[in-house]
Amino acid sequence: MKNSNVLISGASIAGPALAHWLSRHGCAVTVVEKAPALRAGGQAVDFKGSAHLAVLERMGILAEVRRRQTGGTDQTVVDADGRTLAVIPGEFTGGDVEILRGDLAALLYERTAADCEYVFGDSITSLTEAAGGVHVTFERGAPRTFDLVVGADGIHSNVRRLAFGPESDHVRFLGHYYALADLGAGLDPGTGSGGAMYNEPGRMAALGGPESPAFFVFASGPLDYDRYDTEAQKRILAEVYRGAGWRVPELLAALPGARDLYLDSISKVEIDRYAEGRVVLLGDAAYGNTLGGFGTGLAVVGAYVLAGELVAAGGDHRTAFRRYEEVLHRYAKVARSASAGSFLAPATRRGIGMRNLMFRHRFLLRMMLRAADGFATDVELPDYTAAPGSSVTA
């Protein structure tokens, strides 16, 4: 196969998933990651429906994902006094199988590290396409040339910025922010099992649920802050949640000692094409929608399709990228329509009540779960085990 020397930017989920398939097909794969090491922990991610599970099975990791799964426990919606208002079932938050993002990233790394080159603590600074390859410069490492470059570096993709233009051209802010915080042991949600979630108009705080030990979502205009400045993020949270009820004061009191904190906007990527010459986008960099519930499934399916189409086309990146765009642009339509912020933190008390009503009404809940299953399976999953040059639908 030609074009078999591939650079992937991003070592979370999409990047290592693609590395798995490309290395299996004999490609020389380098994965560069800005963080100094794999990020542990993080929110729970889930897989829904036969398409997601089929890809995990073909990767040979489904059994291990199930072994490491978190369980998808129910989450209780409470009022300021801790009384139950509704119960969000585990099947809604956890899909068919749920696993911590850090555990999934570690699993994918374990399966690819021996066959792929991983470079941590470095980042791409420029991409220059020339005849037969892409010349790449790095913050730390020496320049190198690769046949293809893949941006699997998230919704704030550095590769997308370098190859397609500024983030403001391709990412739309949806009016909310979210934060994940590890506030340490001893913060019992008080629900017996599972987590607890509390709402005020435009604000949500949760404890002990599937997302993280503490999870926040709030409405806001655009905020100007450094995404790598944890102390600034703590100050933002403290200000936004000042005066909130329930156990929020307790959470804020524990915030200065948080062992891990991540705050980011709820945004979605809006881009018409996923490829520019020899550079292609994968996962959240191409079709991300924060907290939309389908990002991880889209990432692993996208990696499977992208690698498969490259093999089927014998390494002809133009043909492969075009076919990859056709399959994923249609499949990723769910990511273009969801808006998790207004669902998790409705703007009004009436909106909060209507949201809770859905979880108390079995018929409405079944309809929502059925719609989610339909979105997750709405793809013809090709079988790339055929000879190169063909792509057979399974």
Coordinates of C-alpha atoms in Angstrom, one line a residue:
M1 CA 0.0 0.0 0.0
K2 CA 1.4 3.4 -0.9
N3 CA 1.1 6.4 1.5
S4 CA 1.8 4.1 4.4
N5 CA 3.9 6.5 6.6
V6 CA 1.3 8.3 8.7
L7 CA 1.4 10.9 11.4
I8 CA -1.5 11.1 13.8
S9 CA -1.9 14.1 16.1
G10 CA -3.8 13.1 19.3
A11 CA -3.5 10.2 21.7
S12 CA -6.9 10.1 23.3
I13 CA -9.4 7.8 21.6
A14 CA -9.6 8.5 17.8
G15 CA -5.9 8.6 17.3
P16 CA -5.0 5.3 18.9
A17 CA -8.0 3.7 17.3
L18 CA -6.8 4.7 13.9
A19 CA -3.3 3.6 14.8
H20 CA -4.6 0.2 15.7
W21 CA -6.1 -0.3 12.2
L22 CA -3.3 1.2 10.2
S23 CA -0.5 -0.7 12.0
R24 CA -2.5 -3.9 11.5
H25 CA -2.3 -3.2 7.8
G26 CA 1.4 -2.7 7.9
C27 CA 1.6 1.1 8.0
A28 CA 4.4 3.0 9.9
V29 CA 2.4 5.1 12.4
T30 CA 3.6 7.9 14.6
V31 CA 1.3 9.4 17.2
V32 CA 2.2 12.8 18.6
E33 CA 0.5 14.1 21.7
K34 CA 0.8 17.5 23.4
A35 CA 0.3 16.2 26.9
P36 CA 3.3 14.7 28.6
A37 CA 1.6 11.4 29.2
L38 CA -1.7 9.6 28.7
R39 CA -4.5 11.4 30.6
A40 CA -6.0 9.1 33.2
G41 CA -9.6 9.2 34.5
G42 CA -11.9 11.8 33.0
Q43 CA -15.6 11.4 32.2
A44 CA -17.4 8.2 31.3
V45 CA -17.9 7.5 27.6
D46 CA -20.3 5.0 26.1
F47 CA -21.1 3.0 23.0
K48 CA -24.6 2.5 21.7
G49 CA -26.0 0.0 19.2
S50 CA -24.7 -2.7 16.9
A51 CA -22.4 -0.5 14.8
H52 CA -20.4 0.7 17.7
L53 CA -20.2 -2.8 19.2
A54 CA -19.3 -4.4 15.9
V55 CA -16.3 -2.1 15.5
L56 CA -15.1 -2.9 19.0
E57 CA -15.5 -6.6 18.3
R58 CA -13.5 -6.3 15.1
M59 CA -10.8 -4.5 16.9
G60 CA -10.7 -7.4 19.4
I61 CA -11.3 -5.2 22.4
L62 CA -15.0 -5.5 23.2
A63 CA -14.5 -8.1 25.9
E64 CA -11.9 -6.0 27.6
V65 CA -14.1 -2.9 27.4
R66 CA -16.9 -4.8 29.0
R67 CA -14.4 -6.0 31.7
R68 CA -13.4 -2.4 32.5
Q69 CA -16.9 -0.9 32.2
T70 CA -18.2 1.4 34.9
G71 CA -21.7 -0.1 35.1
G72 CA -23.9 2.8 34.0
T73 CA -25.8 3.3 37.3
D74 CA -28.9 5.5 37.6
Q75 CA -28.6 9.1 38.5
T76 CA -31.1 10.9 40.7
V77 CA -32.3 14.4 40.0
V78 CA -32.9 16.2 43.3
D79 CA -34.2 19.5 44.6
A80 CA -32.3 21.9 47.0
D81 CA -33.3 19.7 50.0
G82 CA -32.1 16.5 48.3
R83 CA -35.6 15.1 47.6
T84 CA -35.9 13.0 44.4
L85 CA -37.5 14.7 41.4
A86 CA -36.7 12.2 38.7
V87 CA -34.3 9.3 38.0
I88 CA -32.2 9.2 34.9
P89 CA -31.7 5.5 34.1
G90 CA -28.2 4.1 33.5
E91 CA -29.2 2.9 30.1
F92 CA -29.8 6.6 29.1
T93 CA -26.4 7.9 30.3
G94 CA -24.4 4.7 29.7
G95 CA -25.6 3.2 26.5
D96 CA -24.9 -0.5 25.9
V97 CA -21.4 -0.3 27.5
E98 CA -19.8 2.5 29.5
I99 CA -16.1 3.0 30.3
L100 CA -14.0 5.8 31.7
R101 CA -12.3 7.8 28.9
G102 CA -8.9 7.3 30.5
D103 CA -9.4 3.5 30.8
L104 CA -10.4 3.3 27.1
A105 CA -7.4 5.5 26.1
A106 CA -5.1 3.2 28.2
L107 CA -6.5 0.1 26.6
L108 CA -6.0 1.4 23.0
Y109 CA -2.5 2.5 23.9
E110 CA -1.7 -0.9 25.3
R111 CA -2.8 -2.5 22.1
T112 CA -0.8 -0.2 19.8
A113 CA 2.4 0.9 21.7
A114 CA 4.5 -2.0 20.5
D115 CA 3.8 -1.4 16.8
C116 CA 3.5 2.4 16.7
E117 CA 5.8 5.3 17.7
Y118 CA 4.3 7.5 20.4
V119 CA 5.8 11.0 21.0
F120 CA 4.4 12.7 24.1
G121 CA 5.0 16.3 25.2
D122 CA 5.2 17.6 21.6
S123 CA 3.0 19.3 19.1
I124 CA 2.9 20.2 15.4
T125 CA 3.8 23.8 14.5
S126 CA 3.5 23.7 10.7
L127 CA 2.3 21.6 7.8
T128 CA 3.7 22.1 4.3
E129 CA 2.5 19.8 1.6
A130 CA 5.0 19.0 -1.1
A131 CA 5.2 16.4 -3.9
G132 CA 4.6 13.1 -2.3
G133 CA 4.3 14.1 1.3
V134 CA 3.7 16.6 4.1
H135 CA 6.7 18.3 5.7
V136 CA 6.0 18.7 9.4
T137 CA 7.7 20.8 12.0
F138 CA 7.3 20.3 15.8
E139 CA 7.6 22.4 19.0
R140 CA 10.4 20.1 20.3
G141 CA 11.3 17.4 17.8
A142 CA 13.2 17.6 14.5
P143 CA 11.2 18.2 11.3
R144 CA 10.0 15.1 9.5
T145 CA 8.1 14.3 6.3
F146 CA 5.0 11.9 6.3
D147 CA 2.8 10.6 3.5
L148 CA -0.3 11.6 5.4
V149 CA -1.3 13.6 8.5
V150 CA -4.4 12.9 10.6
G151 CA -5.8 15.4 13.0
A152 CA -7.4 13.4 15.8
D153 CA -6.7 16.1 18.4
G154 CA -10.1 17.1 19.5
I155 CA -12.6 19.9 19.1
H156 CA -9.8 22.5 19.5
S157 CA -7.7 20.7 16.8
N158 CA -4.3 22.1 16.1
V159 CA -4.1 20.2 12.8
R160 CA -7.5 21.7 11.7
R161 CA -6.3 25.2 12.5
L162 CA -3.0 24.7 10.5
A163 CA -4.6 23.0 7.5
F164 CA -8.1 24.5 7.3
G165 CA -7.9 27.9 9.0
P166 CA -8.7 29.4 12.4
E167 CA -11.0 27.7 14.9
S168 CA -13.5 30.5 14.8
D169 CA -14.2 29.5 11.2
H170 CA -15.2 26.0 12.1
V171 CA -16.3 25.7 15.7
R172 CA -19.6 27.2 17.0
F173 CA -20.0 28.0 20.7
L174 CA -23.4 26.7 21.9
G175 CA -23.9 29.1 24.9
H176 CA -22.8 26.8 27.7
Y177 CA -19.6 25.6 29.5
Y178 CA -19.0 22.4 31.4
A179 CA -16.4 21.4 34.1
L180 CA -15.2 18.1 35.4
A181 CA -13.5 18.1 38.8
D182 CA -12.0 15.4 41.0
L183 CA -12.7 16.8 44.5
G184 CA -11.4 13.7 46.3
A185 CA -13.0 11.1 48.4
G186 CA -15.7 11.6 51.0
L187 CA -18.3 13.5 48.9
D188 CA -21.1 11.0 49.1
P189 CA -24.0 11.9 46.7
G190 CA -26.4 10.6 49.3
T191 CA -28.6 8.7 46.9
G192 CA -27.7 5.2 48.0
S193 CA -26.3 4.3 44.6
G194 CA -25.4 6.3 41.5
G195 CA -25.1 10.0 41.5
A196 CA -27.2 13.1 42.2
M197 CA -27.9 16.0 39.9
Y198 CA -29.2 19.4 40.9
N199 CA -30.5 22.3 38.7
E200 CA -31.2 25.9 39.0
P201 CA -32.0 28.0 35.8
G202 CA -28.9 28.0 33.7
R203 CA -26.9 25.9 36.2
M204 CA -26.4 22.2 36.9
A205 CA -24.2 20.5 39.4
A206 CA -23.8 16.8 39.8
L207 CA -21.9 14.6 42.3
G208 CA -20.8 11.0 41.9
G209 CA -22.4 10.4 38.5
P210 CA -21.0 8.8 35.4
E211 CA -19.2 12.0 34.2
S212 CA -16.9 12.6 37.1
P213 CA -16.8 12.9 40.9
A214 CA -18.1 16.4 40.3
F215 CA -19.7 17.7 37.1
F216 CA -20.9 21.2 36.3
V217 CA -22.8 22.7 33.3
F218 CA -23.7 26.4 33.1
A219 CA -25.0 28.9 30.6
S220 CA -22.7 31.8 29.8
G221 CA -21.5 34.1 27.1
P222 CA -18.0 33.5 25.7
L223 CA -15.4 33.5 28.5
D224 CA -11.8 34.7 28.0
Y225 CA -9.5 32.4 29.9
D226 CA -6.5 30.1 29.4
R227 CA -7.6 26.5 29.0
Y228 CA -4.4 25.4 30.6
D229 CA -4.7 27.6 33.7
T230 CA -6.4 25.5 36.3
E231 CA -6.5 28.2 39.0
A232 CA -8.4 30.5 36.6
Q233 CA -10.9 27.8 35.9
K234 CA -11.5 27.3 39.6
R235 CA -12.2 31.1 40.0
I236 CA -14.6 31.0 37.1
L237 CA -16.6 28.1 38.7
A238 CA -16.6 29.7 42.1
E239 CA -18.0 33.0 40.7
V240 CA -20.6 31.3 38.4
Y241 CA -22.0 29.1 41.3
R242 CA -21.9 31.7 44.0
G243 CA -25.2 31.6 46.0
A244 CA -26.3 28.2 44.5
G245 CA -28.3 25.8 46.7
W246 CA -28.2 22.1 47.5
R247 CA -24.6 20.9 48.2
V248 CA -23.0 23.4 45.8
P249 CA -21.3 25.3 48.7
E250 CA -19.7 22.1 49.8
L251 CA -18.4 21.4 46.3
L252 CA -17.0 24.9 46.0
A253 CA -15.3 24.6 49.4
A254 CA -13.5 21.5 48.1
L255 CA -12.6 23.2 44.8
P256 CA -9.3 24.7 45.8
G257 CA -7.9 21.3 46.5
A258 CA -9.2 19.6 43.4
R259 CA -6.7 17.0 42.2
D260 CA -7.9 17.4 38.6
L261 CA -10.1 20.0 36.9
Y262 CA -11.1 20.6 33.3
L263 CA -13.3 23.4 32.1
D264 CA -14.3 23.9 28.4
S265 CA -17.0 25.3 26.2
I266 CA -19.9 23.3 24.9
S267 CA -19.4 23.7 21.1
K268 CA -19.7 21.9 17.9
V269 CA -17.6 21.6 14.8
E270 CA -19.2 22.9 11.5
I271 CA -17.1 22.0 8.6
D272 CA -18.1 20.8 5.1
R273 CA -15.1 18.6 4.3
Y274 CA -12.8 16.5 6.4
A275 CA -9.7 16.4 4.1
E276 CA -7.4 19.0 2.6
G277 CA -4.8 17.5 0.4
R278 CA -2.9 14.9 2.4
V279 CA -4.3 16.1 5.7
V280 CA -7.5 14.6 7.1
L281 CA -9.6 15.1 10.3
L282 CA -10.9 12.4 12.5
G283 CA -13.2 12.3 15.6
D284 CA -14.0 15.5 17.4
A285 CA -11.7 17.5 15.2
A286 CA -14.0 16.7 12.3
Y287 CA -17.5 16.2 13.8
G288 CA -17.3 17.0 17.5
N289 CA -20.2 18.2 19.6
T290 CA -19.4 18.5 23.3
L291 CA -21.3 16.1 25.6
G292 CA -23.5 15.1 22.6
G293 CA -23.4 11.5 23.7
F294 CA -22.1 10.1 20.4
G295 CA -18.5 11.4 20.2
T296 CA -16.6 8.3 21.2
G297 CA -18.7 6.0 19.0
L298 CA -18.2 8.3 16.1
A299 CA -14.5 8.4 16.7
V300 CA -14.0 4.6 16.7
V301 CA -16.4 4.1 13.7
G302 CA -14.6 6.9 11.9
A303 CA -11.2 5.4 12.6
Y304 CA -12.4 2.0 11.2
V305 CA -13.8 3.6 8.1
L306 CA -10.8 5.9 7.4
A307 CA -8.3 3.1 7.7
G308 CA -10.4 0.7 5.8
E309 CA -10.9 3.0 2.9
L310 CA -7.2 3.7 2.7
V311 CA -6.5 0.0 2.5
A312 CA -9.4 -0.6 0.0
A313 CA -8.0 2.2 -2.2
G314 CA -4.5 0.8 -2.1
G315 CA -3.3 4.0 -0.3
D316 CA -4.8 6.4 -2.8
H317 CA -5.6 9.1 -0.3
R318 CA -7.9 11.1 -2.6
T319 CA -10.2 8.2 -3.2
A320 CA -10.1 7.0 0.4
F321 CA -10.7 10.5 1.9
R322 CA -13.6 11.1 -0.5
R323 CA -15.3 7.8 0.5
Y324 CA -14.6 8.4 4.2
E325 CA -16.2 11.8 4.0
E326 CA -19.3 10.4 2.2
V327 CA -19.8 7.7 5.0
L328 CA -19.0 9.9 8.0
H329 CA -20.7 13.1 6.9
R330 CA -24.0 11.3 6.8
Y331 CA -23.4 9.3 9.9
A332 CA -22.2 12.3 12.0
K333 CA -25.4 14.2 11.4
V334 CA -26.5 13.5 14.9
A335 CA -23.5 15.4 16.2
R336 CA -24.6 18.4 14.2
S337 CA -28.1 18.6 15.8
A338 CA -27.6 17.9 19.5
S339 CA -27.3 20.6 22.2
A340 CA -26.4 19.1 25.5
G341 CA -26.1 22.4 27.4
S342 CA -29.7 23.4 27.2
F343 CA -30.7 19.8 28.1
L344 CA -28.5 19.5 31.2
A345 CA -28.9 23.1 32.3
P346 CA -32.3 24.5 31.1
A347 CA -32.6 28.2 31.2
T348 CA -35.9 28.3 33.1
R349 CA -37.6 26.4 36.0
R350 CA -40.3 25.4 33.5
G351 CA -37.6 24.0 31.2
I352 CA -36.1 22.0 34.1
G353 CA -39.5 20.7 35.0
M354 CA -40.2 19.6 31.4
R355 CA -36.9 17.8 31.2
N356 CA -37.5 16.0 34.5
L357 CA -41.0 15.0 33.3
M358 CA -39.5 13.1 30.4
F359 CA -37.6 10.9 32.8
R360 CA -40.7 10.3 34.8
H361 CA -42.8 9.4 31.7
R362 CA -41.9 5.9 30.5
F363 CA -43.3 6.4 27.0
L364 CA -41.3 9.6 26.4
L365 CA -38.2 8.0 27.8
R366 CA -38.5 4.9 25.6
M367 CA -39.0 7.2 22.5
M368 CA -35.8 9.1 23.3
L369 CA -33.8 5.9 23.9
R370 CA -35.2 4.5 20.6
A371 CA -34.2 7.7 18.7
A372 CA -30.6 7.5 20.2
D373 CA -30.3 3.8 19.2
G374 CA -31.5 4.8 15.7
F375 CA -28.9 7.5 15.3
A376 CA -26.1 5.2 16.6
T377 CA -26.9 2.4 14.1
D378 CA -27.7 4.6 11.1
V379 CA -24.6 3.6 9.1
E380 CA -23.8 0.8 6.6
L381 CA -20.7 -0.6 8.2
P382 CA -18.3 -1.7 5.5
D383 CA -16.3 -4.9 5.8
Y384 CA -12.7 -4.1 4.9
T385 CA -11.5 -7.7 5.1
A386 CA -12.0 -8.0 1.3
A387 CA -9.0 -7.6 -1.1
P388 CA -7.6 -4.0 -1.5
G389 CA -9.6 -2.1 -4.0
S390 CA -13.0 -3.2 -2.8
S391 CA -15.3 -2.1 0.0
V392 CA -18.0 -4.6 0.9
T393 CA -20.9 -3.7 3.1
A394 CA -21.5 -6.1 5.9

